[in-house]
Amino acid sequence: MKQSLVLNKVSDLVGTKSIFGKFKIGSFKFDGNKILRKFLIPALSILLFVGLWHTGSKALFQMEADYKIEKALTDQGREAAEAMQACIASGDVSCQPNTLPSPSQVWQSLQSLIADHKVISADKKAFAEKTAGINAKREAEGKAPITYTGRPSFVDQIFTSLKTVFAGFLLALIIAVPIGIVIGLSPVLRSSFNWLIQIFKPVSPVVWLLLVFMIVKTMTKDSNSDSAFIISFISVGLCAMWATLVNTAMGVSSVDKDYINVAKVLKLRPLQKVFKVILPSSLPLIFTGLRITLSVAWMVLIAIELLAQSPGLGSFVWEEFQNGAIDSNSKIIVAMFVIGIIGFLLDRLMLTIQNMVSFNKNDAI
Amino acid sequence: MSTTTIESKKNLGTVENGILYPSQVMLDLNDLKKVYPTPKGDYVVLEHLNLQIMKEEFVTIIGHSGCGKTTMLSMIAGLNEISGGNISVLGNPVKGPGPDRGVIFQAPSLMPWMTALQNVLLGVNQVFPHATKSQRNDIAKYYLHKVGLDGAFHKKAQELSQGMQQRVGIARAFAIKPKVLLLDEPFGMLDSLTRGELQDILIEIWNKEKITAVMITHDVDEAIFLADRVVMMTSGPRAKIGDILNIDFERPRTRKAVLEHDDYYTYRKHLIDFLEH
């Protein structure tokens, strides 16, 4: 990529080619327009975004600082105001204005989170080594091993959230796909279930969480299972399954009539008809539904973790907000980006799977 | 018109006033009627339709668009309900679709996610459940070979051209060894060169298998080239058989011989006169 940019520049200097022309060296083809469209413009837009963010956060910082100095002036007089000004200028933690963090602060927080993760994993490793002997003994005696109970790092939280979202996604898949198929096959069931779907589809994640909480709380009373995890993954599944349910039912009920006629002429048995004709032909729509389900699951997960106090990115964000330390705001912004990037990657993953299994490549949007 | 015996074929029956009195009826359409209820009252598509088709006969059906040809064919296939009268295959009334009546649809209707071979096997597995896997494979491959798709066994249906897809459609229909083959304008969507190729392929397999065939077409030349009899349907509503033309060309036929035959233009004029009437 860099090479091609350099080449573009060279050709521009020499004056033989337009800046973004096409040219070829060896077996590599350089398409100037493609580079422009796919890399340069996105890079520029990111720069612009960071620039705006930087200026914006600077302005907010200044507003907050002015307000603090003003307040010190009116409450405590001139000296206090000057002290405050000096304190802010010195970068002392005790008096920094609390506002939108700048890009560089967020970058620093990311690095401190990574450093924190390294410390914690080293700690965990040491703990595992230390307890290995004891745990082996306990296992031989039939006792539960001693586990690390220290604070989870940011990276641990990410994996906890991923675990919850996949459990919820699997639950949605297990519930929605079979029901979708059955509903799609029978017009009678479709019309009788329709109102139920229409009513439950728009229900907020919070309400689902409360509903699941009511049920799970009672059911897990006597067991020592991780009820926060159970509650959050079931709620995620219930919130997110509707897209799959509706899409599966639609895919199954709208199979090309020609295929159905072929199945009829060949007198395929009902199960054969479902597995050889109806399901393969509705796979593209089922996967579109699953893609929506996964992205919805990821979106509601954060809110649900926050409310259910189950560990993960959601509770990380909430704890940081409650914490109110000097770098809390920038940690929240780091989490925001991480959530966004993971959501994007999950969507790409689903798209790849969808392209692998569906017969019509053009169906994938 | 005098009573004549059809000499060119294996003495299938006698023709009297244009009506054929059969000796070996494969397909019998008796006083067939089709009604579609509409808000403004019933719409009668077909009424008093009588047609007998002999064993090993190739019949083409020609008529104006919307006259009910496809309705009739899908009623024979069992995909469309019969409103009145009856249809029987070798004396057994038709009560829904089944593999004894193979259909080649206008659109190839292949499962796009399956390979050419799998598409043919879908039918073969159904009709020959007791054959071994390799026998069924052989049957499917034989017919794909016959339609000239030796190199495309394992290509996905969606990767094939329209013409090649319809070849698979032909192989699929013949491979299930139906008693009757129903063809609903199978070449209507193809360009004329491909159409000619596919007509040759179809008639070549048919010459070998001699499966009673009923084919709808819009193409007068196609109707004459392929058929033993061309059935002309009147325009709807209340369509019925208008006229039947016997085509007494020798089989196997070649396109060249048919085009050079003295009777060819007489037949052609007969059909065009009927359609333009």
XYZ file of C-alpha atoms in Angstrom:
642
model
C 0.000 0.000 0.000
C 2.691 2.452 1.042
C 4.718 1.541 -1.974
C 1.879 2.378 -4.290
C 1.350 5.725 -2.632
C 4.996 6.524 -3.075
C 4.780 5.451 -6.689
C 1.802 7.681 -7.209
C 3.753 10.584 -5.822
C 6.757 9.796 -7.989
C 4.692 9.621 -11.121
C 3.076 12.890 -10.196
C 6.460 14.521 -9.779
C 7.656 13.185 -13.071
C 4.437 14.441 -14.572
C 3.785 11.418 -16.743
C 0.636 10.237 -15.050
C -2.347 11.614 -13.253
C -2.116 11.266 -9.474
C -4.560 8.380 -9.234
C -3.953 6.597 -12.499
C -3.532 2.861 -12.888
C -0.192 1.277 -13.335
C 1.429 -2.063 -12.991
C 4.728 -3.246 -11.638
C 5.684 -6.859 -11.941
C 2.589 -8.892 -11.186
C 1.096 -6.235 -8.889
C -1.537 -3.925 -10.194
C -1.968 -0.563 -8.568
C -5.320 1.027 -9.012
C -5.068 4.601 -7.852
C -8.809 5.164 -7.682
C -9.331 2.072 -5.588
C -6.605 3.116 -3.149
C -8.184 6.547 -2.951
C -11.644 5.149 -2.317
C -10.788 2.313 0.025
C -7.945 3.703 2.121
C -7.167 7.361 1.650
C -10.662 8.747 2.108
C -11.476 6.547 5.140
C -8.108 7.498 6.662
C -8.827 11.163 6.066
C -12.277 10.872 7.595
C -10.810 9.205 10.686
C -8.282 12.020 10.998
C -11.059 14.562 10.644
C -13.085 12.778 13.310
C -10.179 12.681 15.754
C -9.439 16.329 15.014
C -13.000 17.413 15.713
C -13.069 15.303 18.848
C -9.817 16.868 20.016
C -11.006 20.440 19.447
C -14.368 19.671 20.978
C -12.901 18.142 24.117
C -10.428 21.043 24.421
C -13.303 23.522 24.257
C -15.327 21.572 26.824
C -12.267 21.335 29.070
C -11.813 25.105 28.850
C -15.475 25.729 29.644
C -15.319 23.461 32.657
C -12.028 25.019 33.834
C -13.425 28.557 33.467
C -16.468 27.532 35.438
C -14.311 26.090 38.231
C -12.173 29.218 38.451
C -15.260 31.411 38.350
C -16.800 29.389 41.154
C -13.629 29.598 43.251
C -13.596 33.361 42.649
C -17.180 33.919 43.787
C -17.047 31.418 46.681
C -13.573 31.909 48.107
C -12.136 35.009 46.482
C -9.257 35.969 44.224
C -6.495 33.907 45.820
C -8.424 30.670 45.638
C -9.203 31.361 41.979
C -5.557 31.889 41.158
C -4.629 28.741 43.060
C -7.266 26.843 41.112
C -5.926 28.181 37.820
C -2.412 27.158 38.728
C -3.618 23.778 39.889
C -5.439 23.103 36.617
C -2.477 24.271 34.569
C -0.119 22.025 36.526
C -2.249 18.995 35.612
C -2.738 18.015 39.235
C -5.219 15.141 39.517
C -7.141 16.649 42.410
C -8.534 19.640 40.492
C -8.850 18.518 36.848
C -12.153 19.475 35.172
C -14.322 16.420 34.626
C -15.574 16.411 31.024
C -15.280 14.702 27.642
C -11.784 13.193 27.504
C -9.525 14.051 24.590
C -8.290 11.413 22.109
C -4.871 11.333 23.733
C -6.358 10.736 27.185
C -8.412 7.853 25.784
C -5.297 6.435 24.163
C -3.474 6.599 27.497
C -6.378 4.878 29.237
C -6.290 2.101 26.676
C -2.615 1.576 27.416
C -3.175 1.641 31.148
C -5.982 -0.903 30.754
C -3.658 -3.162 28.788
C -0.933 -2.736 31.400
C -3.483 -3.496 34.099
C -4.466 -6.659 32.223
C -0.825 -7.750 32.097
C -0.443 -7.239 35.825
C -3.612 -9.179 36.584
C -2.756 -12.065 34.277
C 0.699 -12.315 35.802
C -0.981 -12.355 39.186
C -3.358 -15.075 38.044
C -0.531 -17.145 36.665
C 1.363 -16.855 39.930
C -1.788 -17.805 41.790
C -2.327 -20.852 39.575
C 1.268 -21.986 40.119
C 0.997 -21.472 43.830
C -2.282 -23.359 44.148
C -1.475 -26.137 41.673
C -0.225 -28.448 44.398
C -3.060 -27.716 46.787
C -5.693 -28.024 44.048
C -4.357 -31.404 42.972
C -4.642 -32.557 46.555
C -8.143 -31.143 46.908
C -9.207 -32.808 43.681
C -7.958 -36.135 44.973
C -9.996 -35.564 48.112
C -13.042 -34.694 46.025
C -13.126 -31.031 47.043
C -13.661 -28.085 44.700
C -10.395 -26.446 43.626
C -9.467 -23.002 44.878
C -10.048 -20.444 42.151
C -8.700 -16.965 41.582
C -11.150 -14.444 42.973
C -9.284 -11.224 42.250
C -10.583 -8.305 40.217
C -11.119 -9.145 36.514
C -9.148 -7.107 33.988
C -10.732 -5.214 31.091
C -9.799 -8.025 28.695
C -11.412 -10.576 31.039
C -14.576 -8.470 30.977
C -14.569 -8.552 27.173
C -14.402 -12.344 27.183
C -17.140 -12.588 29.796
C -19.361 -10.415 27.602
C -18.573 -12.497 24.539
C -19.438 -15.645 26.457
C -22.763 -14.174 27.535
C -23.621 -12.923 24.067
C -22.847 -16.279 22.457
C -24.884 -18.138 25.055
C -27.768 -15.742 24.398
C -27.326 -16.055 20.663
C -27.367 -19.863 20.860
C -30.493 -19.737 22.975
C -32.150 -17.450 20.403
C -31.097 -19.804 17.618
C -32.378 -22.898 19.405
C -35.727 -21.284 20.139
C -36.331 -19.136 17.083
C -35.240 -21.315 14.180
C -37.401 -24.387 14.931
C -40.413 -22.268 15.871
C -39.857 -20.135 12.781
C -39.815 -23.229 10.594
C -43.012 -24.630 12.123
C -44.792 -21.292 11.893
C -43.547 -20.769 8.358
C -44.859 -24.146 7.241
C -48.375 -23.648 8.543
C -50.427 -20.608 7.550
C -52.839 -21.355 10.409
C -50.106 -21.299 13.052
C -48.615 -18.252 11.378
C -51.739 -16.198 11.721
C -52.392 -17.403 15.248
C -48.857 -16.690 16.468
C -48.567 -13.417 14.648
C -50.146 -11.271 17.357
C -47.871 -12.822 19.981
C -44.805 -11.965 17.935
C -46.031 -8.477 17.211
C -46.642 -7.829 20.898
C -43.405 -9.255 22.267
C -41.069 -7.990 19.555
C -41.028 -4.339 20.662
C -40.690 -5.087 24.395
C -37.669 -3.338 25.889
C -34.617 -5.342 27.041
C -35.116 -3.979 30.557
C -38.550 -5.534 30.832
C -37.298 -8.860 29.533
C -34.567 -8.738 32.123
C -37.057 -8.165 34.923
C -39.284 -10.964 33.663
C -36.377 -13.389 33.445
C -35.196 -12.216 36.843
C -38.579 -13.083 38.403
C -38.426 -16.610 37.054
C -34.733 -17.426 37.375
C -34.444 -16.010 40.889
C -36.946 -18.550 42.130
C -35.626 -21.421 40.115
C -31.977 -21.013 41.145
C -32.663 -20.336 44.779
C -31.224 -23.614 46.041
C -28.453 -24.105 43.538
C -25.131 -22.373 43.612
C -25.149 -21.624 39.898
C -24.161 -18.270 38.525
C -27.624 -16.724 38.395
C -26.416 -13.314 37.129
C -24.949 -15.023 34.065
C -28.084 -17.124 33.541
C -30.355 -14.113 33.834
C -28.336 -11.998 31.461
C -27.887 -14.597 28.736
C -31.553 -15.621 28.799
C -32.628 -11.992 28.592
C -30.242 -11.365 25.719
C -31.596 -14.406 23.906
C -35.217 -13.405 24.421
C -34.618 -9.838 23.247
C -32.664 -10.814 20.197
C -34.515 -13.868 18.899
C -37.385 -12.049 17.186
C -35.512 -11.079 14.059
C -34.547 -14.712 13.496
C -38.055 -15.936 14.232
C -39.685 -13.535 11.788
C -37.082 -14.061 9.083
C -37.164 -17.838 9.375
C -40.940 -17.905 9.173
C -40.836 -15.591 6.183
C -38.112 -17.600 4.446
C -39.912 -20.887 4.965
C -43.296 -19.563 3.874
C -41.990 -17.859 0.746
C -40.076 -20.701 -0.890
C -40.182 -20.452 -4.677
C -43.347 -22.157 -5.907
C -41.380 -23.969 -8.607
C -39.323 -25.809 -5.990
C -42.460 -26.800 -4.130
C -43.966 -28.082 -7.376
C -40.857 -30.139 -8.047
C -41.129 -31.596 -4.549
C -44.793 -32.384 -5.168
C -44.180 -34.054 -8.522
C -41.394 -36.163 -6.995
C -43.675 -36.917 -4.042
C -41.010 -36.123 -1.472
C -42.009 -37.094 2.048
C -42.772 -34.149 4.343
C -39.475 -34.348 6.221
C -37.524 -34.735 2.989
C -39.347 -31.727 1.610
C -38.357 -29.672 4.640
C -34.709 -30.706 4.704
C -33.967 -30.965 0.988
C -36.044 -28.135 -0.424
C -37.531 -25.724 2.082
C -34.637 -25.269 4.502
C -31.856 -24.866 1.946
C -33.877 -22.363 -0.002
C -34.706 -20.314 3.093
C -31.153 -20.357 4.495
C -30.265 -16.914 3.134
C -33.191 -15.330 4.972
C -32.569 -17.356 8.128
C -29.007 -16.098 8.167
C -30.081 -12.534 7.584
C -32.224 -12.980 10.686
C -29.368 -14.519 12.651
C -27.126 -11.622 11.708
C -29.647 -9.126 13.020
C -30.111 -11.275 16.120
C -26.401 -11.285 16.884
C -26.059 -7.538 16.498
C -29.148 -6.909 18.608
C -27.828 -9.368 21.212
C -24.558 -7.484 21.424
C -26.356 -4.160 21.699
C -28.749 -5.159 24.473
C -26.071 -7.140 26.294
C -24.345 -4.005 27.556
C -27.569 -2.611 28.986
C -28.524 -5.942 30.516
C -25.146 -6.541 32.156
C -25.346 -3.076 33.559
C -28.693 -3.813 35.171
C -28.200 -7.444 36.117
C -24.816 -6.692 37.679
C -23.365 -9.608 35.869
C -19.697 -9.148 35.011
C -18.768 -7.920 31.546
C -18.314 -4.774 29.540
C -21.659 -3.369 30.650
C -20.787 -3.545 34.322
C -17.304 -2.251 33.518
C -18.844 0.881 32.003
C -21.234 1.279 34.907
C -18.554 0.791 37.553
C -16.290 3.304 35.871
C -19.122 5.794 35.751
C -19.856 5.290 39.456
C -16.166 5.364 40.255
C -15.634 8.910 38.987
C -11.832 8.689 38.989
C -9.865 11.055 36.817
C -9.491 8.516 34.003
C -12.969 6.969 34.341
C -14.411 8.982 31.488
C -11.652 7.991 29.118
C -12.019 4.339 30.136
C -15.711 4.536 29.284
C -14.796 5.880 25.850
C -12.295 3.035 25.409
C -15.075 0.582 26.256
C -17.325 2.326 23.752
C -14.815 1.793 20.950
C -14.167 -1.795 22.002
C -17.902 -2.515 22.017
C -18.275 -0.956 18.577
C -15.339 -2.806 17.076
C -16.417 -6.160 18.511
C -19.949 -5.593 17.230
C -18.548 -4.892 13.785
C -16.352 -8.002 13.875
C -19.278 -10.183 14.975
C -21.313 -8.889 12.054
C -18.463 -9.644 9.643
C -18.193 -13.145 11.093
C -21.878 -13.782 10.502
C -21.637 -12.362 6.990
C -18.787 -14.739 6.211
C -20.734 -17.738 7.504
C -23.796 -16.561 5.600
C -21.800 -16.370 2.382
C -20.424 -19.826 2.979
C -23.757 -21.537 3.462
C -26.138 -19.702 1.164
C -26.389 -20.685 -2.448
C -27.051 -17.245 -3.807
C -24.082 -15.015 -3.144
C -26.019 -11.928 -4.174
C -28.504 -12.361 -1.358
C -26.039 -11.312 1.289
C -26.434 -7.651 1.977
C -63.889 -36.958 -43.634
C -63.450 -40.658 -44.063
C -62.332 -43.114 -41.465
C -58.601 -43.744 -41.760
C -56.157 -45.892 -39.902
C -52.929 -44.288 -38.795
C -50.462 -46.369 -40.739
C -47.313 -44.514 -39.910
C -47.481 -45.527 -36.286
C -48.098 -48.880 -34.739
C -51.784 -48.899 -35.532
C -52.711 -46.858 -32.489
C -56.296 -46.333 -33.395
C -58.655 -44.917 -35.930
C -59.466 -41.350 -36.797
C -63.027 -40.366 -37.557
C -63.989 -36.797 -38.309
C -60.808 -35.648 -36.692
C -61.494 -37.567 -33.499
C -59.160 -40.397 -32.720
C -60.677 -43.563 -31.360
C -57.855 -45.185 -29.513
C -56.755 -48.681 -28.901
C -54.098 -47.994 -26.229
C -55.006 -44.857 -24.345
C -52.296 -43.656 -21.986
C -53.859 -40.392 -20.958
C -57.567 -39.711 -21.067
C -59.049 -36.267 -20.491
C -62.792 -36.638 -20.227
C -65.153 -33.639 -20.261
C -62.562 -31.677 -18.305
C -63.597 -28.411 -16.723
C -61.702 -25.752 -14.797
C -63.386 -22.900 -12.972
C -61.727 -20.114 -11.024
C -64.120 -18.352 -8.658
C -63.796 -14.577 -8.882
C -65.690 -11.826 -7.039
C -67.657 -11.221 -10.236
C -68.715 -14.850 -10.496
C -67.043 -17.957 -11.798
C -64.481 -17.713 -14.544
C -64.575 -20.837 -16.682
C -61.160 -21.479 -18.171
C -61.749 -24.895 -19.695
C -65.003 -26.627 -20.473
C -65.979 -29.838 -22.286
C -62.375 -30.639 -23.003
C -61.888 -34.143 -24.348
C -58.543 -35.553 -25.390
C -57.073 -39.021 -25.628
C -53.363 -39.511 -25.881
C -51.919 -42.833 -26.961
C -49.077 -44.802 -25.531
C -45.732 -43.735 -27.001
C -47.296 -40.708 -28.608
C -45.789 -37.226 -28.672
C -48.481 -34.567 -28.627
C -47.840 -30.847 -28.820
C -50.451 -28.364 -27.726
C -50.667 -24.980 -29.360
C -53.004 -22.092 -28.694
C -53.086 -18.428 -27.827
C -51.560 -17.148 -24.629
C -53.893 -17.374 -21.691
C -56.185 -19.913 -23.304
C -55.665 -22.447 -20.524
C -52.940 -24.695 -21.927
C -50.821 -24.470 -18.809
C -53.894 -24.920 -16.625
C -54.680 -28.117 -18.467
C -51.119 -29.384 -18.176
C -50.888 -28.654 -14.471
C -54.216 -30.422 -13.975
C -52.739 -33.482 -15.670
C -49.684 -33.138 -13.435
C -52.004 -33.004 -10.425
C -50.747 -29.594 -9.346
C -54.061 -27.894 -10.087
C -57.442 -29.095 -8.931
C -59.954 -30.493 -11.371
C -63.308 -28.651 -11.283
C -65.240 -31.130 -13.389
C -64.769 -34.213 -15.539
C -61.759 -36.413 -15.010
C -58.258 -37.261 -16.081
C -56.918 -40.778 -16.021
C -53.549 -42.344 -16.685
C -53.891 -45.908 -17.986
C -57.389 -45.934 -16.563
C -56.385 -44.693 -13.087
C -57.867 -41.323 -12.181
C -55.407 -38.576 -11.320
C -55.603 -37.565 -7.672
C -52.683 -35.233 -7.159
C -49.110 -35.078 -8.317
C -46.831 -38.078 -8.569
C -43.672 -39.263 -10.263
C -45.592 -41.275 -12.853
C -46.116 -37.911 -14.563
C -42.766 -36.179 -14.949
C -42.873 -32.455 -15.533
C -40.404 -30.194 -17.288
C -41.298 -26.687 -16.215
C -40.914 -23.507 -18.188
C -38.274 -22.269 -15.766
C -35.674 -24.972 -15.163
C -36.727 -25.115 -11.464
C -33.524 -26.742 -10.332
C -32.515 -26.479 -6.708
C -29.758 -23.888 -7.090
C -27.843 -25.135 -4.047
C -27.496 -28.642 -5.472
C -25.173 -29.859 -8.185
C -26.538 -31.055 -11.526
C -26.086 -34.652 -10.367
C -27.797 -34.055 -7.020
C -30.739 -32.457 -8.789
C -31.246 -35.533 -10.946
C -30.617 -37.840 -7.991
C -33.323 -36.069 -5.984
C -35.877 -37.675 -8.280
C -34.009 -40.929 -8.901
C -33.633 -41.635 -5.169
C -37.334 -41.121 -4.778
C -38.410 -43.416 -7.593
C -35.845 -46.193 -7.139
C -35.536 -46.471 -3.371
C -34.422 -50.083 -3.518
C -31.573 -49.610 -5.981
C -28.069 -49.353 -4.592
C -26.395 -46.002 -4.350
C -24.089 -46.708 -7.279
C -26.980 -47.896 -9.440
C -28.858 -44.684 -8.752
C -25.738 -42.689 -9.496
C -25.380 -44.554 -12.772
C -28.952 -43.782 -13.775
C -28.516 -40.077 -13.031
C -25.169 -39.943 -14.811
C -26.539 -41.790 -17.820
C -29.232 -39.182 -18.393
C -26.907 -36.273 -17.755
C -24.608 -37.837 -20.334
C -27.531 -38.131 -22.721
C -28.278 -34.415 -22.461
C -24.601 -33.632 -23.056
C -23.592 -32.567 -19.569
C -20.703 -34.976 -19.010
C -18.416 -32.272 -17.675
C -20.954 -30.632 -15.401
C -22.006 -33.382 -12.971
C -20.633 -31.576 -9.972
C -21.374 -28.013 -10.966
C -23.905 -26.149 -8.839
C -27.119 -25.549 -10.740
C -26.790 -21.804 -10.364
C -23.436 -21.883 -12.137
C -25.022 -23.362 -15.260
C -26.460 -21.323 -18.119
C -30.221 -21.287 -18.654
C -29.895 -23.775 -21.511
C -27.741 -26.130 -19.477
C -30.128 -25.882 -16.548
C -32.979 -26.917 -18.794
C -30.865 -29.853 -19.978
C -30.625 -30.948 -16.354
C -34.400 -30.479 -16.175
C -34.813 -32.857 -19.123
C -32.440 -35.398 -17.560
C -34.293 -35.168 -14.251
C -37.654 -35.773 -15.927
C -36.509 -38.761 -17.980
C -34.479 -40.301 -15.165
C -37.550 -40.970 -13.043
C -38.993 -43.069 -15.907
C -42.447 -41.508 -15.857
C -45.410 -42.957 -17.755
C -46.226 -39.509 -19.088
C -43.913 -36.601 -19.656
C -45.458 -33.151 -19.369
C -43.560 -30.244 -20.872
C -44.752 -26.714 -20.202
C -43.074 -24.558 -22.853
C -39.714 -25.844 -21.723
C -37.746 -23.914 -24.320
C -39.757 -20.708 -24.222
C -37.115 -18.785 -22.336
C -34.179 -19.810 -24.522
C -32.651 -18.168 -27.578
C -33.441 -19.834 -30.877
C -30.052 -21.527 -31.315
C -30.154 -23.132 -27.875
C -33.777 -23.992 -28.447
C -32.891 -25.934 -31.604
C -30.123 -27.794 -29.771
C -32.444 -28.744 -26.941
C -35.196 -29.874 -29.306
C -32.670 -32.240 -30.900
C -31.564 -33.538 -27.500
C -35.148 -33.990 -26.348
C -36.240 -35.876 -29.441
C -33.121 -38.037 -29.390
C -33.798 -39.241 -25.853
C -37.483 -39.535 -26.601
C -36.815 -41.734 -29.650
C -35.060 -44.107 -27.315
C -37.432 -44.024 -24.368
C -40.742 -43.476 -26.159
C -42.392 -41.963 -23.126
C -45.820 -40.552 -23.879
C -45.271 -36.808 -24.029
C -47.535 -33.776 -23.881
C -45.805 -30.531 -24.662
C -47.101 -26.990 -24.696
C -45.465 -24.661 -27.152
C -45.961 -21.325 -28.861
C -43.664 -22.213 -31.687
C -45.403 -23.668 -34.759
C -42.185 -25.176 -36.167
C -41.349 -26.775 -32.839
C -44.863 -28.205 -32.643
C -44.547 -29.832 -36.064
C -40.971 -31.050 -35.654
C -41.596 -32.866 -32.399
C -45.170 -34.118 -32.568
C -47.162 -37.043 -33.804
C -50.226 -34.895 -33.354
C -50.605 -31.170 -32.839
C -53.590 -30.290 -30.683
C -54.963 -26.799 -31.226
C -56.902 -25.196 -28.415
C -59.536 -22.529 -28.894
C -59.117 -19.178 -27.155
C -60.572 -18.904 -23.685
C -62.721 -18.503 -21.741
C -64.346 -21.925 -22.030
C -61.435 -23.193 -24.077
C -61.558 -26.660 -25.552
C -59.876 -28.650 -28.272
C -60.366 -26.792 -31.538
C -58.618 -29.030 -34.013
C -56.096 -31.855 -34.164
C -53.473 -32.208 -36.853
C -51.713 -35.509 -37.487
C -48.080 -35.142 -38.462
C -47.151 -38.165 -40.537
C -43.392 -37.750 -40.767
C -41.175 -40.767 -40.366
C -39.323 -41.203 -37.096
C -36.532 -40.731 -36.287
C -36.764 -37.323 -37.863
C -34.063 -34.896 -38.760
C -34.733 -31.196 -38.912
C -33.468 -31.050 -42.483
C -35.740 -33.853 -43.673
C -38.739 -32.310 -41.960
C -38.110 -28.880 -43.442
C -37.678 -30.327 -46.923
C -40.765 -32.537 -46.749
C -43.585 -31.635 -49.115
C -46.225 -31.700 -46.388
C -44.313 -29.405 -44.067
C -45.779 -26.159 -45.387
C -49.258 -27.637 -45.600
C -49.071 -28.493 -41.911
C -47.598 -25.116 -41.093
C -50.319 -23.298 -43.044
C -52.975 -25.371 -41.290
C -51.685 -24.380 -37.857
C -51.176 -20.717 -38.703
C -54.630 -20.510 -40.265
C -56.085 -21.898 -37.071
C -54.157 -19.502 -34.843
C -54.968 -16.456 -36.975
C -58.586 -17.336 -37.313
